[in-house]
XYZ file of C-alpha atoms in Angstrom:
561
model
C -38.349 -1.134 148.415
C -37.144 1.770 150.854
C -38.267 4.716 148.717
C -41.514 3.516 148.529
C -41.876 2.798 152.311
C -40.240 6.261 153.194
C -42.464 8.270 150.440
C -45.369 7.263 152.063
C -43.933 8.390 155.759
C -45.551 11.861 154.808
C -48.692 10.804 153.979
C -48.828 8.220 157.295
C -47.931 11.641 159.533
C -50.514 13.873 158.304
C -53.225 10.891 158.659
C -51.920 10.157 162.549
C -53.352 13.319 164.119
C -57.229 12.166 163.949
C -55.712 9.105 165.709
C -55.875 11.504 168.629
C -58.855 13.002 169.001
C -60.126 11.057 171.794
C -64.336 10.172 171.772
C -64.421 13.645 173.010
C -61.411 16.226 173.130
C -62.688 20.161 174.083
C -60.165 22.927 172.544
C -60.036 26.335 174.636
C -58.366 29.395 173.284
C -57.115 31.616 176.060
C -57.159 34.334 173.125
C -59.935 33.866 170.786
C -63.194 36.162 170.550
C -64.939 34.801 167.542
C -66.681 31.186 166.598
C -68.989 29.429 168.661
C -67.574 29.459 172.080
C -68.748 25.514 172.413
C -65.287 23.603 172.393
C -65.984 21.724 169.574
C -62.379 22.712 167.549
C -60.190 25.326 167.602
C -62.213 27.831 165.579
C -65.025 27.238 167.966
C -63.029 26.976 170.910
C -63.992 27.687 174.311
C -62.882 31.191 175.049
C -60.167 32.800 177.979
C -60.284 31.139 181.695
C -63.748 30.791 181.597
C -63.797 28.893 178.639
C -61.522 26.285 180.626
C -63.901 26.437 183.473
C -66.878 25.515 180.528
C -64.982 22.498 179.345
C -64.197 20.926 183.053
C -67.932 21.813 183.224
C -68.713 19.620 180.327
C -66.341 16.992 180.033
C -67.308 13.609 180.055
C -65.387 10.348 181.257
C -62.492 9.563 178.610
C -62.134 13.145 177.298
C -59.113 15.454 177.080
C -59.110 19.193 177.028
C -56.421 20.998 175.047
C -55.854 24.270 176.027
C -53.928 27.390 174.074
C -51.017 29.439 175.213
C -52.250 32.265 177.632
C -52.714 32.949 180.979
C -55.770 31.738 182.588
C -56.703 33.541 185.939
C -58.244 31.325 188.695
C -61.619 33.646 188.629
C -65.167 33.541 187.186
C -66.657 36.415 185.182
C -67.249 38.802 187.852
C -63.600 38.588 188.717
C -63.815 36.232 192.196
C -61.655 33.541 192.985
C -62.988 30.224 191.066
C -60.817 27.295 191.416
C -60.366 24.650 188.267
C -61.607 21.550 189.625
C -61.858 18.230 187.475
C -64.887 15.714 188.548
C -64.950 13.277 185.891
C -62.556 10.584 185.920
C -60.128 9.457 183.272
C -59.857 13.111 181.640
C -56.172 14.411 180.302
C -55.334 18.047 180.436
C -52.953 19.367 177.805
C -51.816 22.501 177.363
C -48.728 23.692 175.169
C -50.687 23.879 172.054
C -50.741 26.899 169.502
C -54.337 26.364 167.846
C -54.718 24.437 165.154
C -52.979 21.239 165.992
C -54.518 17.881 165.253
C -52.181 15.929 167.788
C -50.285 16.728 170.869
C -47.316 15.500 169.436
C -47.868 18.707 167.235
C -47.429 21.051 169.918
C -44.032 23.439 169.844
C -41.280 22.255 172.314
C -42.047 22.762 175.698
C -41.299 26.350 176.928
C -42.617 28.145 173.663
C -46.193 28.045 173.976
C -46.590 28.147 177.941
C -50.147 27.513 179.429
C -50.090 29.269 182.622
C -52.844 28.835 185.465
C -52.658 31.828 187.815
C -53.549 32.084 191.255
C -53.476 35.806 191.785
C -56.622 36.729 191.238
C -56.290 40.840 191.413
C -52.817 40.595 189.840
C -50.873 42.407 192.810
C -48.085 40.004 193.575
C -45.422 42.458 192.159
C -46.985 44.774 195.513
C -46.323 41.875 197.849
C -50.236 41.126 198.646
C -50.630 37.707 198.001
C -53.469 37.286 201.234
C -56.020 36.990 198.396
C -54.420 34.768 196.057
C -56.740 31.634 195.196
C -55.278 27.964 197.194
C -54.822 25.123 194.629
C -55.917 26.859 191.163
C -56.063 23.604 189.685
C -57.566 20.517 191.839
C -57.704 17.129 190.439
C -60.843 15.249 192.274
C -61.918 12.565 189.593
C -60.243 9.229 189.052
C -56.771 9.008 186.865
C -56.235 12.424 185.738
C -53.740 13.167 183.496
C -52.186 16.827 182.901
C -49.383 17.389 180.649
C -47.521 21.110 179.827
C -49.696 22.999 182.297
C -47.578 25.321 184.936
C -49.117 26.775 187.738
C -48.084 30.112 189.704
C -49.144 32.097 192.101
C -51.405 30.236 194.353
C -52.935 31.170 198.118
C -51.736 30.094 201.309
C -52.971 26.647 201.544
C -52.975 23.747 199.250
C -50.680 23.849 197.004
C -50.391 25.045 193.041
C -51.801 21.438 191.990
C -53.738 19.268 194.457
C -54.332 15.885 193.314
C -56.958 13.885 195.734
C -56.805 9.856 194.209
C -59.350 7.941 195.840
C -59.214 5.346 192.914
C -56.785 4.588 190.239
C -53.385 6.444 189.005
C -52.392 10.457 188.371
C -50.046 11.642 186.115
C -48.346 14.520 185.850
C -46.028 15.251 182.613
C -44.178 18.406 182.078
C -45.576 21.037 184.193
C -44.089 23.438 186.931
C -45.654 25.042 189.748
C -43.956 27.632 190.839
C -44.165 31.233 193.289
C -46.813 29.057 195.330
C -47.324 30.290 198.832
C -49.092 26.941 200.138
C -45.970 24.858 198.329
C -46.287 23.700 194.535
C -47.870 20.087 194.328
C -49.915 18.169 196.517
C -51.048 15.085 196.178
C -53.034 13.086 198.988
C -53.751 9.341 198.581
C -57.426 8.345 200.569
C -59.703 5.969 200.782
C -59.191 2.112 200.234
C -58.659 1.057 196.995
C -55.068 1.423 195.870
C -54.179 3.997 193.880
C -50.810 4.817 191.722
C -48.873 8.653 190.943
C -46.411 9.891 188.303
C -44.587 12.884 187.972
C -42.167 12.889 184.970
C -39.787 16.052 183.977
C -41.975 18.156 186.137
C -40.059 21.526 187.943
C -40.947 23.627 191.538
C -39.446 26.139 192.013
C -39.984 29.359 194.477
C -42.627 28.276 196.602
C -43.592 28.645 200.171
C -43.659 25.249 201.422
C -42.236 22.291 199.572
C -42.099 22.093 196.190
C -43.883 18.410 196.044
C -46.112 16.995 199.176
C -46.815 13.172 198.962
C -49.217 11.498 201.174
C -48.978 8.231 200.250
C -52.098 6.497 202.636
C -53.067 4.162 199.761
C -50.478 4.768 197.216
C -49.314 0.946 196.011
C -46.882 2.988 193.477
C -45.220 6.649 193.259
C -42.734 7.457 191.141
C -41.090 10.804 190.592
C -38.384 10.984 187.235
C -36.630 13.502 185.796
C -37.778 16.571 188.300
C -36.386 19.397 189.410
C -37.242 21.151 192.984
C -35.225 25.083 193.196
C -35.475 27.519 196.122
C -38.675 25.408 198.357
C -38.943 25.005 201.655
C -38.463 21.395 201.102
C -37.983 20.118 197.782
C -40.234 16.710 198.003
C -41.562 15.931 200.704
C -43.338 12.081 201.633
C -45.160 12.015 204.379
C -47.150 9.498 206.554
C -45.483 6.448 204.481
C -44.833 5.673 201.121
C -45.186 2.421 199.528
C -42.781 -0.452 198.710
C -42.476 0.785 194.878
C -41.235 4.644 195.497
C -38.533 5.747 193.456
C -37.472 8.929 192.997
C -34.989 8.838 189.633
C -33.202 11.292 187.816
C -34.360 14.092 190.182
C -32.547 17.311 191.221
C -33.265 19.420 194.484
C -30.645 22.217 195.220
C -30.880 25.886 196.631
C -34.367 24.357 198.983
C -34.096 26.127 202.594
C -34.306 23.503 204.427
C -34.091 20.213 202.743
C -33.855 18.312 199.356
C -35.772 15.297 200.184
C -38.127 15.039 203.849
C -39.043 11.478 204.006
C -41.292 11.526 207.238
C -42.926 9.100 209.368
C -43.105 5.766 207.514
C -45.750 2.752 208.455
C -44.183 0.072 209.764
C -45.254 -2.251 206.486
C -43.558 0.412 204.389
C -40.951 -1.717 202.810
C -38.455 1.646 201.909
C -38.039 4.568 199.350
C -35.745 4.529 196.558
C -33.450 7.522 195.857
C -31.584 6.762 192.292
C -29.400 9.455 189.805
C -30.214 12.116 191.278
C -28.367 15.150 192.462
C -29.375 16.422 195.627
C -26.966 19.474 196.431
C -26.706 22.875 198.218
C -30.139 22.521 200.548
C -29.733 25.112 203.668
C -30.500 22.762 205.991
C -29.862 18.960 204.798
C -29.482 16.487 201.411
C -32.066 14.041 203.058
C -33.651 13.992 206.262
C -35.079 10.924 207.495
C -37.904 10.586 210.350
C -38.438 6.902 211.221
C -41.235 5.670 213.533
C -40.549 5.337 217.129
C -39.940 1.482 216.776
C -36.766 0.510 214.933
C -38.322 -1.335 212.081
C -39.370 1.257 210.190
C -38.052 1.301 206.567
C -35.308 3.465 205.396
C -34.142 5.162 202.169
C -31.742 3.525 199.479
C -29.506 5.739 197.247
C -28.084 5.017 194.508
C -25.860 6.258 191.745
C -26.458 9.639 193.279
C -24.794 12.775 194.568
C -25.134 14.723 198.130
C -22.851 17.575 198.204
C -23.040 21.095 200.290
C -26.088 20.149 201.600
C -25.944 21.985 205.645
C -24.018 25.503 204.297
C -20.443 25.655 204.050
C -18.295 23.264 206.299
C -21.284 20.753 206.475
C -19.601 17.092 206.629
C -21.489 13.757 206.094
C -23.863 14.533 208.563
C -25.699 16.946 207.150
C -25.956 15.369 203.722
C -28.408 12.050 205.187
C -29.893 13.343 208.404
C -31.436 10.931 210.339
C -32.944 10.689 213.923
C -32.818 7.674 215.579
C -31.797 4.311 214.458
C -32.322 4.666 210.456
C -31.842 2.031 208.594
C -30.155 3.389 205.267
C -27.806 2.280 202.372
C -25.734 4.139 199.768
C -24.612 2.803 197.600
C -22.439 3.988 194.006
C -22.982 7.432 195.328
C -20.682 10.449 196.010
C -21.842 12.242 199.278
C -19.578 14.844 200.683
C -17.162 14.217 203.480
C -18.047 10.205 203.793
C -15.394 8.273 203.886
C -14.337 6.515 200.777
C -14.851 3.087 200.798
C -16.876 0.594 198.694
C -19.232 2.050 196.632
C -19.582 5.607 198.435
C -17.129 8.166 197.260
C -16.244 11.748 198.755
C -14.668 13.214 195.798
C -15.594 16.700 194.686
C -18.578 15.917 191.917
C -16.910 18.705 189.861
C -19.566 20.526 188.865
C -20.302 22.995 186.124
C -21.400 25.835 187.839
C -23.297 25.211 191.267
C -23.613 28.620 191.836
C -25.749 29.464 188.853
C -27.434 26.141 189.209
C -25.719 24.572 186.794
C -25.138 20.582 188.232
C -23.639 18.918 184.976
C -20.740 17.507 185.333
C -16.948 18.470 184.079
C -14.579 17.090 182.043
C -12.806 14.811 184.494
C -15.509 14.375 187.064
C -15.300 11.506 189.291
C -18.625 10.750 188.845
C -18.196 10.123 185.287
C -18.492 5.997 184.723
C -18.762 5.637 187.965
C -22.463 4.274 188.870
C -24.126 1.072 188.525
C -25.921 0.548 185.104
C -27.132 -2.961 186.035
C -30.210 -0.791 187.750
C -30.476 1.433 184.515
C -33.919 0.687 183.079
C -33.839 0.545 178.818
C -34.313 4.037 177.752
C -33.837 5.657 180.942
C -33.243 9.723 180.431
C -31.476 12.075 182.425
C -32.870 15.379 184.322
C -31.876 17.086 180.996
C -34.123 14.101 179.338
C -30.817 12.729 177.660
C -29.924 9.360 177.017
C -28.802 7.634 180.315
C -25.536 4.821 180.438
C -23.565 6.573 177.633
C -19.626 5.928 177.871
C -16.932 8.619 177.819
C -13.943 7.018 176.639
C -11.634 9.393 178.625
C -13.352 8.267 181.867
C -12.261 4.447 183.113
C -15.315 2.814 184.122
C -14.961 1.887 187.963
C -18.759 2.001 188.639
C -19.902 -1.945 189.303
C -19.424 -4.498 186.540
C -22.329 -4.004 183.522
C -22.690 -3.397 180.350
C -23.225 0.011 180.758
C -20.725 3.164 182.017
C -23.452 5.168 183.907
C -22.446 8.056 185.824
C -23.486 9.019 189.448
C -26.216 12.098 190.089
C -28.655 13.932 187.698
C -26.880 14.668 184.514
C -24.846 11.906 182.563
C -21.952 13.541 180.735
C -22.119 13.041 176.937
C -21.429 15.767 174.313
C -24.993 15.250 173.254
C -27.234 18.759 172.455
C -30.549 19.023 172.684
C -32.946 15.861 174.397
C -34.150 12.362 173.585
C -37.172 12.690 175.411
C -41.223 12.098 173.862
C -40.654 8.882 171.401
C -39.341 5.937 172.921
C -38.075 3.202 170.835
C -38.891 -0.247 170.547
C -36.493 -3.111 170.932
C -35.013 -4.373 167.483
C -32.766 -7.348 167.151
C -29.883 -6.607 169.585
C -32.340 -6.682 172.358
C -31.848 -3.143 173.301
C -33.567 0.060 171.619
C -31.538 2.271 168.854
C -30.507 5.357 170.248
C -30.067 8.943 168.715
C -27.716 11.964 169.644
C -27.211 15.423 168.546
C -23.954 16.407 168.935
C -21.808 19.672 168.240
C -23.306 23.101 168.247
C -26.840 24.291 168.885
C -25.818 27.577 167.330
C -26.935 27.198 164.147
C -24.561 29.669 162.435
C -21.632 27.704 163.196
C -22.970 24.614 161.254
C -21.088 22.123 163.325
C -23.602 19.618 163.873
C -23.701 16.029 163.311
C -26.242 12.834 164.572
C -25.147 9.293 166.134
C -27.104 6.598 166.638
C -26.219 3.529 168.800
C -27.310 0.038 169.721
C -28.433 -0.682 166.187
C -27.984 -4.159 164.681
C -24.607 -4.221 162.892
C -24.124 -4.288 159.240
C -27.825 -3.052 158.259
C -28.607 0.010 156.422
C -30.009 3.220 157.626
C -31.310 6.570 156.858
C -31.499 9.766 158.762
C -34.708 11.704 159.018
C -35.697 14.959 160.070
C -38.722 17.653 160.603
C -39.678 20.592 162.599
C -42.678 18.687 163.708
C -43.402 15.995 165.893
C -45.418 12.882 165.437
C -46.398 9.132 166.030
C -47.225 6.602 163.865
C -47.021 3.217 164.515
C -45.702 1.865 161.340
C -47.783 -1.185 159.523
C -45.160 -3.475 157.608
C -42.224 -3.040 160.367
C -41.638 -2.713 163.559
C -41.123 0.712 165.828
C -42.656 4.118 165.588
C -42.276 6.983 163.132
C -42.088 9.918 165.907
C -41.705 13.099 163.237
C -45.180 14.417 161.696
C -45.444 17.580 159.171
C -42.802 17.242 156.335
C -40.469 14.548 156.633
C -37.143 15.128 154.812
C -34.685 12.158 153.901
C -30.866 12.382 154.176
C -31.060 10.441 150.954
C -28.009 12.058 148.692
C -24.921 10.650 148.151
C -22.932 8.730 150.434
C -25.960 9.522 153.102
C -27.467 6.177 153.289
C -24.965 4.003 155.426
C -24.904 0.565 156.646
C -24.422 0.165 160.527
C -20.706 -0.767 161.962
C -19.824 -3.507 163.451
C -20.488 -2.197 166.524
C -24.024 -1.373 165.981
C -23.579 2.827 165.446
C -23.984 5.025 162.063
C -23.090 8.425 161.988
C -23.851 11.567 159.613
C -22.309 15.261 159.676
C -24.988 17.094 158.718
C -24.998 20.489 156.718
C -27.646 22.917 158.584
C -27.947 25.138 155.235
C -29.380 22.050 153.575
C -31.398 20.081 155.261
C -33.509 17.919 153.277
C -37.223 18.377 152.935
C -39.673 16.783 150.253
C -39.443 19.261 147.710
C -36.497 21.039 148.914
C -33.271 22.045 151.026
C -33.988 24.132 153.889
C -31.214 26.239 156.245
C -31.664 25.824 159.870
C -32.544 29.424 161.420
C -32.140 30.971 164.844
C -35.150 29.913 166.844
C -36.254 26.801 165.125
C -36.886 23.468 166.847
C -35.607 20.391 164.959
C -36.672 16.430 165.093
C -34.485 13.814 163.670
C -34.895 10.069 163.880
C -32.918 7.103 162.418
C -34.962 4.790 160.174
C -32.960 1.521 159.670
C -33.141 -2.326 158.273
C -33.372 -5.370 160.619
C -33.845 -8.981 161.159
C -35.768 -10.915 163.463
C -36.608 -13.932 163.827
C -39.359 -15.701 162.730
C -40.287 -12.106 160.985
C -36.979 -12.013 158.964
C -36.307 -9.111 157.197
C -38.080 -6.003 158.480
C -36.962 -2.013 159.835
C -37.072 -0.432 163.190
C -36.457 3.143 164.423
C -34.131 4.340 167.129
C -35.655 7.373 169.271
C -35.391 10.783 168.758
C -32.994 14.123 169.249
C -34.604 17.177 169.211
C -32.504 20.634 169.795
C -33.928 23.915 169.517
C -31.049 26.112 167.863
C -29.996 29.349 168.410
C-alpha cells in the first residue's frame, strides 16, 4: 500500500501546476523579443518593463501577473518616468520566476532569479543624481493586492519604493525588499471607512532615506509584520497616527537604522496597544523603540515580548535609550533581554551574546542567555524565525528558565538550533499529536563535506515514515490522507535499506543522508555546488474516526555550496 501511494506522488506534482493558473494569469519576460507580445504564456509573454506596464493595463479582477527575472525600469517607451500602478482589485504580483514554470511553487529559491523594479530612470545613481529618480515605482491602488518576490530600488524623493493605498479589504506583501529608496522603502496608508487588513511576511529594507516601513493605520482593523528585516533606515518601521488593537510585529529585526528601530507615534485614544514579539531590535543610532503617546495619559502603549534591545543609543547607552518614551507611557516587557535594565522578573540585562553584531550577524552563541529563555505559551503552531526556521526548538545544553510551557523558545529574532537551510513555504497540517510534524536540516551546507542528515519532530510515535526529496517545489493536497505534498518535479524516495523507519517514542525519526546518492525515480543523483534541495517527511497516522491514514511534516530546504 505505500509504494503505490508514493509512485503516484510524481504524477500528482506534475498535474498540480494547472491548479494555479488563476481565471486569468499574464506572464511578462523582462528578456524576451520573440512570440506574440500578448501575455498569454511564457512564449508569448509580454515583453521588458513595458510589457509589465501592458499587463497592469489589462488585468482583470482575480488575475495574477508573473513576471521574469530582469530589471524593469519605472519608464515608458520614450524613456520618461512611468510609475507601475495596479487598479483592479484582488490581483497578485509574482515575480521570481525563470520562464517556463507552471506554478509559483516552481520558482528557484528566493535570491536566484531576482525581479527588480527600478526607480532610476536615467541610470545615474552611481553619479549621485538621484533628483530625477521616479517616487513609488510600484503603487498598489486596487483592493487586496498581493505581491510576492518583487524588490524595489532606487526610488525618488517622495513616497516610498512600494506605496500601498487600501481603501477596502487586505494587502499582502511576501518576500520582497525595497531598498536604496530616497522617499523610505514601503508605505502603506489606510483611508476611507471600511476596515481594511496588511501583511508583510519575510520582507527586508534596507538603505533608504526615510524609514524602511511607514504604517498609517487610519482604518487598519489588523497589521501584522513577521519575519522582516529593516538595515541602515532612518527609522526601521515606523506606525504612525494609531495602529489597531491586532498589531504585532513578530520575528522582526531592525539594527544599524540612524535613528530608531521601531517609531510608534501618536496613537488614538481607542487604540488598544502594539505588540512587539521575537524580535531583535539592536544597534539603532538613536533608540530600540521610541514611543509618542497622545497628550492625555490613556493612550495605549507597546508590549514586548520574548525580545532583545541591546546598543540601541551608541556606546554607553543604558536602559533609557533602548524604550524611549515621552511622557507617561504605559509599557510592559516582558521575557525580554534589554540592555542595562535591571534584572528582575521576566526582563534580563545579560549580554545576548551575539554572533557577530558588527557584520550584522544577530544569531545567537553557544551559551547565550537568551537561549530557552522566552515564553512559548505565546508561540503560534508553526511559527518561523527571521531566518524562516522552526521556532520553540530545545537545546539540551541550555536549562529552560523562560515561563512554564511546553516549549523552550528563545528570546529575539533567531532561535538557536543547529538546523541549515529554512522551513519556510509549506506549512503542515496537524496529525494526531495535535501539533504539526516538523523537518530540519542539519550538518553542513557544503556539499563536499557530505555531513548532512534530516530530523523530523512532533510526529505520532511508533508509525512509519519515509524521507523525500527534490530540487523542485510543489503543492498538492493529497486525496486519500491528510496534509500536503510540498515537492513538485521528480520526487525521489529514501526507500533502500534500513531507510524506512518507524517514529520513536518520542515522536522524532531521523536519517543521515549520503549527498552522492540521493535518490531520484530512475536514479542516484550527487548534490552539487549551487543546487537548491527540498525534502519532506511522508509518514503513517491514526485518527480518529478516520483510522488509519498519513500526514506530512513541513519542509527543509538548503541551498548548498
Amino acid at each position: 500500500m505505500l509504494s503505490p501511494r508514493l509512485a503516484s506522488f510524481a504524477l500528482i506534482a506534475s498535474l498540480v501546476g494547472a491548479e494555479h493558473l488563476s481565471a486569468q494569469t499574464l506572464f511578462v519576460d523582462a528578456e524576451l523579443t520573440t512570440g506574440a507580445n500578448d501575455g498569454s504564456s511564457w512564449s508569448d509573454a509580454y515583453q521588458g518593463a513595458d510589457g509589465f506596464r501592458s499587463a497592469l493595463d489589462s488585468v482583470t479582477p482575480g488575475a495574477e501577473i508573473w513576471l521574469t527575472a530582469g530589471n524593469y525600469v519605472a519608464a515608458d517607451a520614450s524613456g520618461a518616468e512611468a510609475a507601475f500602478i495596479l487598479f483592479e482589485d484582488d490581483v497578485a504580483i509574482r515575480g521570481g520566476f525563470l520562464g517556463g514554470e507552471s506554478s509559483p511553487e516552481q520558482r528557484p529559491a528566493r535570491g536566484q532569479a531576482p525581479t527588480v523594479l527600478d526607480g532610476d530612470i536615467l541610470g545615474d545613481d552611481l553619479f549621485g543624481s538621484t533628483i530625477e529618480n521616479l517616487s513609488s515605482p510600484l503603487s498598489l491602488l486596487g483592493a487586496s493586492p498581493t505581491v510576492d518576490r518583487v524588490d524595489v530600488v532606487r526610488s525618488g524623493p517622495f513616497g516610498g519604493g512600494i506605496a500601498v493605498v487600501l481603501l477596502d479589504g487586505h494587502a499582502e506583501l511576501i518576500e520582497c525588499s525595497m531598498r536604496d529608496c530616497t522617499g523610505g522603502g514601503l508605505v502603506v496608508l489606510g483611508l476611507g471607512d471600511t476596515p481594511v487588513t496588511f501583511r508583510a511576511v519575510d520582507c527586508s529594507f534596507e538603505n533608504n532615506v526615510g524609514p524602511g516601513a511607514t504604517l498609517t493605520a487610519e482604518n487598519l482593523v489588523s497589521l501584522e509584520l513577521d519575519g522582516c528585516v529593516s538595515i541602515g533606515n532612518l527609522d526601521g518601521f515606523y506606525f504612525v497616527n494609531g495602529w489597531p488593537a491586532d498589531t504585532g510585529v513578530r520575528n522582526c529585526v531592525a539594527y544599524g537604522n540612524r535613528d530608531y528601530g521601531f517609531r510608534f507615534a501618536e496613537p488614538s485614544s481607542g487604540d488598544s496597544g502594539a505588540l512587539v514579539q521575537g524580535s531583535t531590535i539592536a544597534d539603532n543610532g538613536l533608540g530600540g523603540i521610541l514611543y509618542v503617546p497622545l497628550a492625555d495619559t490613556a493612550s495605549p502603549g507597546v508590549t514586548v515580548r520574548n525580545s532583545i534591545l541591546w546598543g540601541n543609543g551608541g556606546p554607553g547607552a543604558g536602559a533609557d535609550a533602548q524604550f524611549v518614551g515621552q511622557g507617561a507611557v504605559p509599557q510592559l516587557i516582558l521575557s525580554s533581554i534589554v540592555q542595562g535594565a535591571t534584572p528582575s522578573g521576566t526582563l534580563y540585562a545579560f549580554d545576548p551574546l551575539f554572533v557577530d553584531a558588527a557584520n550584522g550577524d544577530y544569531s545567537l552563541q553557544s551559551g547565550s542567555p537568551a537561549i530557552d529563555r522566552g515564553d512559548g505559551v505565546v508561540i503560534r503552531e508553526g511559527e518561523l524565525d527571521a531566518s524562516r526556521r522552526h521556532r520553540a526548538v530545545d537545546v539540551a545544553s541550555a536549562p529552560n528558565l523562560g515561563p512554564a510551557s511546553m516549549d523552550a523558545v528563545d528570546i529575539g529574532a533567531f532561535e538557536s538550533s543547529g538546523a541549515i537551510g529554512d522551513n519556510a513555504g509549506c506549512a503542515a497540517e496537524l496529525n494526531s499529536t495535535g501539533r504539526a510534524g516538523r523537518l530540519f536540516a542539519e550538518g553542513s551546507a557544503v556539499a563536499s563535506s557530505n555531513d548532512f542528515a534530516l530530523r523530523a519532530d512532533r510526529l505520532p510515535p511508533g508509525q512509519f515514515g519515509l524521507f523525500l526529496a527534490s530540487q523542485q517545489r510543489g503543492f498538492a493536497p493529497m486525496t486519500g490522507g491528510s496534509g500536503t505534498l510540498c515537492l513538485g518535479g521528480a520526487i525521489g524516495r529514501f526507500n533502500g535499506a534500513g531507510q524506512i523507519q518507524a517514529s520513536s517514542t518520542e515522536g522524532t525519526l531521523d536519517l543521515d543522508v549520503d549527498l552522492t546518492a540521493v535518490p531520484q525515480p530512475a536514479s542516484l543523483a550527487a548534490v552539487q555546488p549551487g543546487e537548491t534541495w527540498v525534502f519532506q517527511l511522508w509518514h503513517r497516522d491514526v485518527v480518529a474516526p478516520v483510522g488509519a491514514t498519513s500526514q506530512f511534516t513541513g519542509v527543509a530546504a538548503v541551498r548548498f555550496e
